[in-house]
Coordinates of C-alpha atoms in Angstrom, one line a residue:
M1 CA 100.6 88.4 128.8
I2 CA 103.2 90.9 127.7
T3 CA 106.2 90.6 125.4
I4 CA 109.1 93.1 125.5
S5 CA 111.7 94.1 123.0
I6 CA 114.9 95.9 123.8
V7 CA 117.3 97.1 121.1
T8 CA 120.9 97.1 122.2
Y9 CA 124.1 98.5 120.7
K10 CA 127.4 98.0 122.6
T11 CA 125.2 98.3 125.7
D12 CA 126.7 98.2 129.2
L13 CA 125.8 94.9 130.9
S14 CA 125.1 96.5 134.3
E15 CA 122.6 98.8 132.6
L16 CA 120.9 95.8 130.9
K17 CA 120.8 93.9 134.2
K18 CA 119.0 96.7 135.9
C19 CA 116.5 96.8 133.1
F20 CA 115.9 93.1 133.3
E21 CA 115.2 93.4 137.0
S22 CA 112.4 95.7 136.2
L23 CA 110.8 93.0 134.1
D24 CA 110.6 90.4 136.9
S25 CA 106.8 89.9 136.6
D26 CA 104.6 86.9 136.0
L27 CA 102.9 88.9 133.2
V28 CA 106.1 88.9 131.1
S29 CA 106.0 86.0 128.6
A30 CA 109.2 86.8 126.7
I31 CA 111.9 89.4 126.4
Y32 CA 113.6 89.9 123.0
V33 CA 117.0 91.5 123.0
V34 CA 117.8 92.6 119.4
D35 CA 121.5 93.4 119.5
N36 CA 122.4 95.7 116.6
S37 CA 126.1 95.3 117.6
S38 CA 126.0 91.4 117.7
E39 CA 128.3 91.3 120.6
K40 CA 129.1 87.9 122.1
C41 CA 129.2 89.4 125.7
I42 CA 125.6 90.6 125.4
E43 CA 124.6 87.2 123.9
H44 CA 126.2 85.3 126.7
F45 CA 124.7 87.6 129.3
C46 CA 121.2 87.1 127.8
N47 CA 121.6 83.3 127.9
N48 CA 121.5 83.5 131.7
Y49 CA 117.9 84.4 131.6
P50 CA 115.4 81.7 130.6
N51 CA 112.7 84.1 129.3
V52 CA 115.2 86.2 127.2
E53 CA 115.7 85.5 123.5
Y54 CA 118.8 87.0 122.0
I55 CA 118.6 88.1 118.4
A56 CA 121.9 89.0 116.7
S57 CA 121.4 91.8 114.2
A58 CA 123.2 94.1 111.8
N59 CA 123.0 97.7 112.8
V60 CA 119.6 98.3 111.2
G61 CA 118.4 101.1 113.5
Y62 CA 116.0 101.4 116.4
G63 CA 112.6 100.8 114.7
A64 CA 113.8 98.1 112.4
G65 CA 115.3 96.3 115.4
H66 CA 112.1 96.3 117.3
N67 CA 110.2 95.1 114.2
Q68 CA 112.3 91.9 114.3
A69 CA 110.8 91.1 117.7
L70 CA 107.3 92.3 116.8
R71 CA 107.2 90.0 113.8
K72 CA 107.8 87.1 116.2
V73 CA 104.8 87.9 118.4
I74 CA 102.2 89.8 116.4
N75 CA 100.1 86.7 115.6
K76 CA 100.4 85.0 119.0
I77 CA 96.9 84.7 120.4
D78 CA 98.0 84.6 124.0
I79 CA 99.9 87.9 123.9
K80 CA 97.8 91.1 124.3
Y81 CA 100.5 93.7 124.9
H82 CA 104.0 94.5 123.8
L83 CA 106.4 96.9 125.5
V84 CA 109.1 98.7 123.4
L85 CA 111.8 99.6 126.0
N86 CA 115.2 101.2 126.2
S87 CA 117.9 99.4 128.2
D88 CA 118.5 102.6 130.2
V89 CA 114.9 102.5 131.7
Y90 CA 114.1 100.9 135.0
F91 CA 111.1 100.8 137.3
E92 CA 109.2 98.7 139.9
P93 CA 107.9 95.5 138.2
S94 CA 104.5 96.0 139.8
I95 CA 103.7 98.9 137.5
L96 CA 103.2 96.4 134.6
E97 CA 100.2 95.0 136.3
K98 CA 98.7 98.5 136.8
I99 CA 99.2 99.3 133.2
V100 CA 97.6 96.1 132.0
T101 CA 94.6 96.7 134.3
Y102 CA 94.2 100.2 132.8
M103 CA 94.6 98.9 129.2
D104 CA 92.1 96.1 129.8
A105 CA 89.6 98.6 131.0
N106 CA 90.2 101.1 128.1
Q107 CA 89.9 99.1 124.9
N108 CA 90.3 102.1 122.6
V109 CA 93.8 102.9 124.0
A110 CA 96.5 101.4 121.7
Q111 CA 99.5 103.0 123.3
L112 CA 100.5 104.2 126.8
Q113 CA 103.4 106.2 128.2
P114 CA 103.9 106.7 132.0
Y115 CA 105.3 109.5 134.0
M116 CA 109.0 109.5 133.3
T117 CA 111.9 111.0 135.4
Y118 CA 115.6 111.3 135.2
P119 CA 117.5 109.4 137.9
N120 CA 117.5 112.5 140.2
G121 CA 113.7 112.5 140.2
E122 CA 113.3 115.4 137.8
L123 CA 110.5 115.2 135.4
Q124 CA 111.4 114.2 131.8
Y125 CA 109.3 115.8 129.1
T126 CA 108.6 112.7 126.9
V127 CA 105.2 113.5 125.5
R128 CA 105.1 116.4 123.1
L129 CA 103.4 118.3 120.4
L130 CA 103.9 116.9 116.9
P131 CA 107.0 118.7 115.8
T132 CA 107.4 121.4 113.1
P133 CA 110.8 121.8 111.3
M134 CA 111.4 124.8 113.5
D135 CA 110.9 122.7 116.7
L136 CA 113.4 119.9 115.8
I137 CA 115.9 121.3 113.3
F138 CA 116.2 125.0 113.1
R139 CA 115.9 125.8 116.9
R140 CA 119.3 124.1 117.4
F141 CA 120.9 127.0 115.5
M142 CA 118.9 129.8 117.1
P143 CA 119.9 132.1 120.0
K144 CA 119.4 130.2 123.3
R145 CA 116.6 132.4 124.5
M146 CA 114.5 131.9 121.3
G147 CA 115.1 128.1 121.4
E148 CA 114.0 127.9 125.1
K149 CA 110.7 129.7 124.3
M150 CA 109.9 127.4 121.5
N151 CA 110.9 124.4 123.6
Y152 CA 108.6 125.5 126.5
R153 CA 105.6 125.0 124.2
Y154 CA 106.8 122.1 122.1
T155 CA 107.7 119.9 125.1
L156 CA 104.6 120.9 127.1
E157 CA 106.7 122.3 129.9
F158 CA 103.9 124.7 130.8
W159 CA 101.8 121.7 131.9
D160 CA 102.2 119.9 135.3
H161 CA 101.9 116.4 133.8
K162 CA 99.7 115.2 136.7
S163 CA 96.7 114.2 134.6
S164 CA 96.1 111.8 131.8
A165 CA 96.0 113.1 128.2
N166 CA 95.6 111.8 124.7
I167 CA 98.8 112.9 123.0
A168 CA 100.1 112.1 119.5
Y169 CA 103.8 111.9 120.2
H170 CA 105.4 109.6 122.8
Q171 CA 109.1 109.4 123.2
G172 CA 110.4 105.9 122.3
S173 CA 112.1 104.8 125.5
F174 CA 108.9 103.3 127.0
M175 CA 106.1 102.6 124.6
F176 CA 103.4 100.2 125.8
F177 CA 101.3 98.9 122.9
R178 CA 98.2 96.9 122.4
L179 CA 99.6 94.3 120.1
S180 CA 96.5 94.0 117.9
A181 CA 96.7 97.7 116.9
F182 CA 99.8 96.9 114.8
E183 CA 97.6 94.9 112.5
K184 CA 95.8 98.1 111.4
V185 CA 98.6 100.6 111.8
G186 CA 101.6 98.6 110.7
L187 CA 105.0 98.3 112.3
F188 CA 107.7 100.9 112.8
D189 CA 108.7 102.7 109.5
E190 CA 112.1 101.3 108.7
R191 CA 113.0 104.3 106.6
F192 CA 114.0 106.0 109.8
F193 CA 117.2 104.7 111.2
M194 CA 116.9 106.5 114.5
Y195 CA 115.0 109.3 116.3
P196 CA 111.6 110.0 114.5
E197 CA 110.4 106.5 114.4
D198 CA 108.6 107.1 117.8
I199 CA 106.9 110.2 116.5
D200 CA 105.8 108.4 113.4
I201 CA 104.4 105.3 115.1
T202 CA 102.5 107.3 117.8
R203 CA 100.8 109.5 115.3
R204 CA 99.8 106.5 113.1
M205 CA 98.3 104.9 116.2
H206 CA 96.7 108.2 117.1
Q207 CA 94.8 108.2 113.8
Y208 CA 92.7 105.2 114.9
Y209 CA 93.1 104.9 118.7
Q210 CA 93.9 106.9 121.8
T211 CA 97.6 107.2 122.7
I212 CA 97.6 108.0 126.3
Y213 CA 100.0 109.7 128.7
W214 CA 99.2 108.1 132.1
P215 CA 101.0 109.5 135.1
E216 CA 99.5 107.0 137.6
V217 CA 102.8 105.0 137.4
S218 CA 106.3 106.2 136.9
V219 CA 109.6 105.0 135.4
V220 CA 113.2 106.2 135.4
H221 CA 115.0 106.9 132.1
A222 CA 118.7 107.6 132.3
H223 CA 118.5 109.6 129.1
R224 CA 121.8 110.5 127.4
A225 CA 120.7 112.8 124.6
E226 CA 123.5 111.6 122.3
S227 CA 122.7 113.9 119.4
Y228 CA 123.6 116.9 121.7
K229 CA 127.0 115.4 122.4
S230 CA 128.1 113.8 119.2
K231 CA 128.4 115.4 115.7
K232 CA 127.8 112.0 114.2
M233 CA 124.6 111.5 116.1
L234 CA 123.4 115.0 115.3
K235 CA 123.9 114.3 111.6
I236 CA 121.9 111.1 111.9
H237 CA 119.2 113.0 113.8
I238 CA 118.9 115.7 111.2
T239 CA 119.0 113.3 108.2
N240 CA 116.2 111.2 109.7
M241 CA 114.1 114.3 110.6
I242 CA 114.3 115.4 107.0
K243 CA 112.9 112.0 106.0
Y244 CA 110.1 112.5 108.6
F245 CA 109.1 115.9 107.2
N246 CA 109.3 114.6 103.6
K247 CA 106.8 112.0 104.6
W248 CA 104.4 114.1 106.7
G249 CA 104.9 117.6 105.4
W250 CA 107.2 120.5 106.2
I251 CA 105.0 123.6 106.3
I252 CA 101.7 122.1 105.5
D253 CA 100.6 119.2 107.8
K254 CA 96.9 119.7 108.5
E255 CA 96.8 116.7 110.9
R256 CA 99.7 118.2 112.9
S257 CA 98.1 121.6 113.1
L258 CA 94.7 120.2 114.2
W259 CA 96.0 117.9 116.8
N260 CA 98.5 120.4 118.3
K261 CA 95.8 123.0 118.5
Q262 CA 93.4 120.7 120.2
L263 CA 96.0 119.5 122.7
L264 CA 97.2 123.0 123.6
K265 CA 93.6 124.0 124.3
E266 CA 92.9 120.9 126.4
L267 CA 96.1 121.4 128.5
G268 CA 95.3 125.1 129.1
Y269 CA 98.2 126.7 127.2
K270 CA 98.3 130.5 127.2
K271 CA 100.6 132.5 125.0

């Protein structure tokens, strides 16, 4: 069985409804909506769904929000998998069965991300190299041509994304976890309010297990990239990336260097 957590903040109800429709599967045991805005309209909407549990929360951030749901399910013996999901993601419910079949057959896989597109069908680059400070902070202030060249490598744009790969960074909008792996790795790091918590949890999983990009199924993510539109969100992004690099290393990060080098070689990157 699968449990699912969705963190909301002043979320549009039509968006949430479309997301819930994607979860119409007998495999889904419970859906936890952790509402960082504690809005009554979201609570009342969730009450219409018998397998949805609404959790009113202070605005604690993305990872800390999902942790509230994970703590409820981590010791349940009948739950094998947990899906961390954005409300702006939707897909055919049948893909959940395909993912579970794959995970059951590959016991060393702790985390999976599918092929992801924008609503227009364009590929979304959601599995990436582990970032350097240049990739995530300084490139925003570089000339456009230099930033595009760095992005081409960092976001793996050179690769066709048609084959599976063991990748240490999955973007956080759809993260399918083997629940038992959290017992070894721990939950989301709550020092990160927003943005690098997905990099951090994937690389911690990757230290012990495989973290697989699996393009045999696809989902749609109506990604808004808020930090590119809002100065407030940009500040939050930069502040939390500073915390991430303080934790893992700015210039020297041997694990990052090793894993990125291995991945680029496996994917056939040529300078």
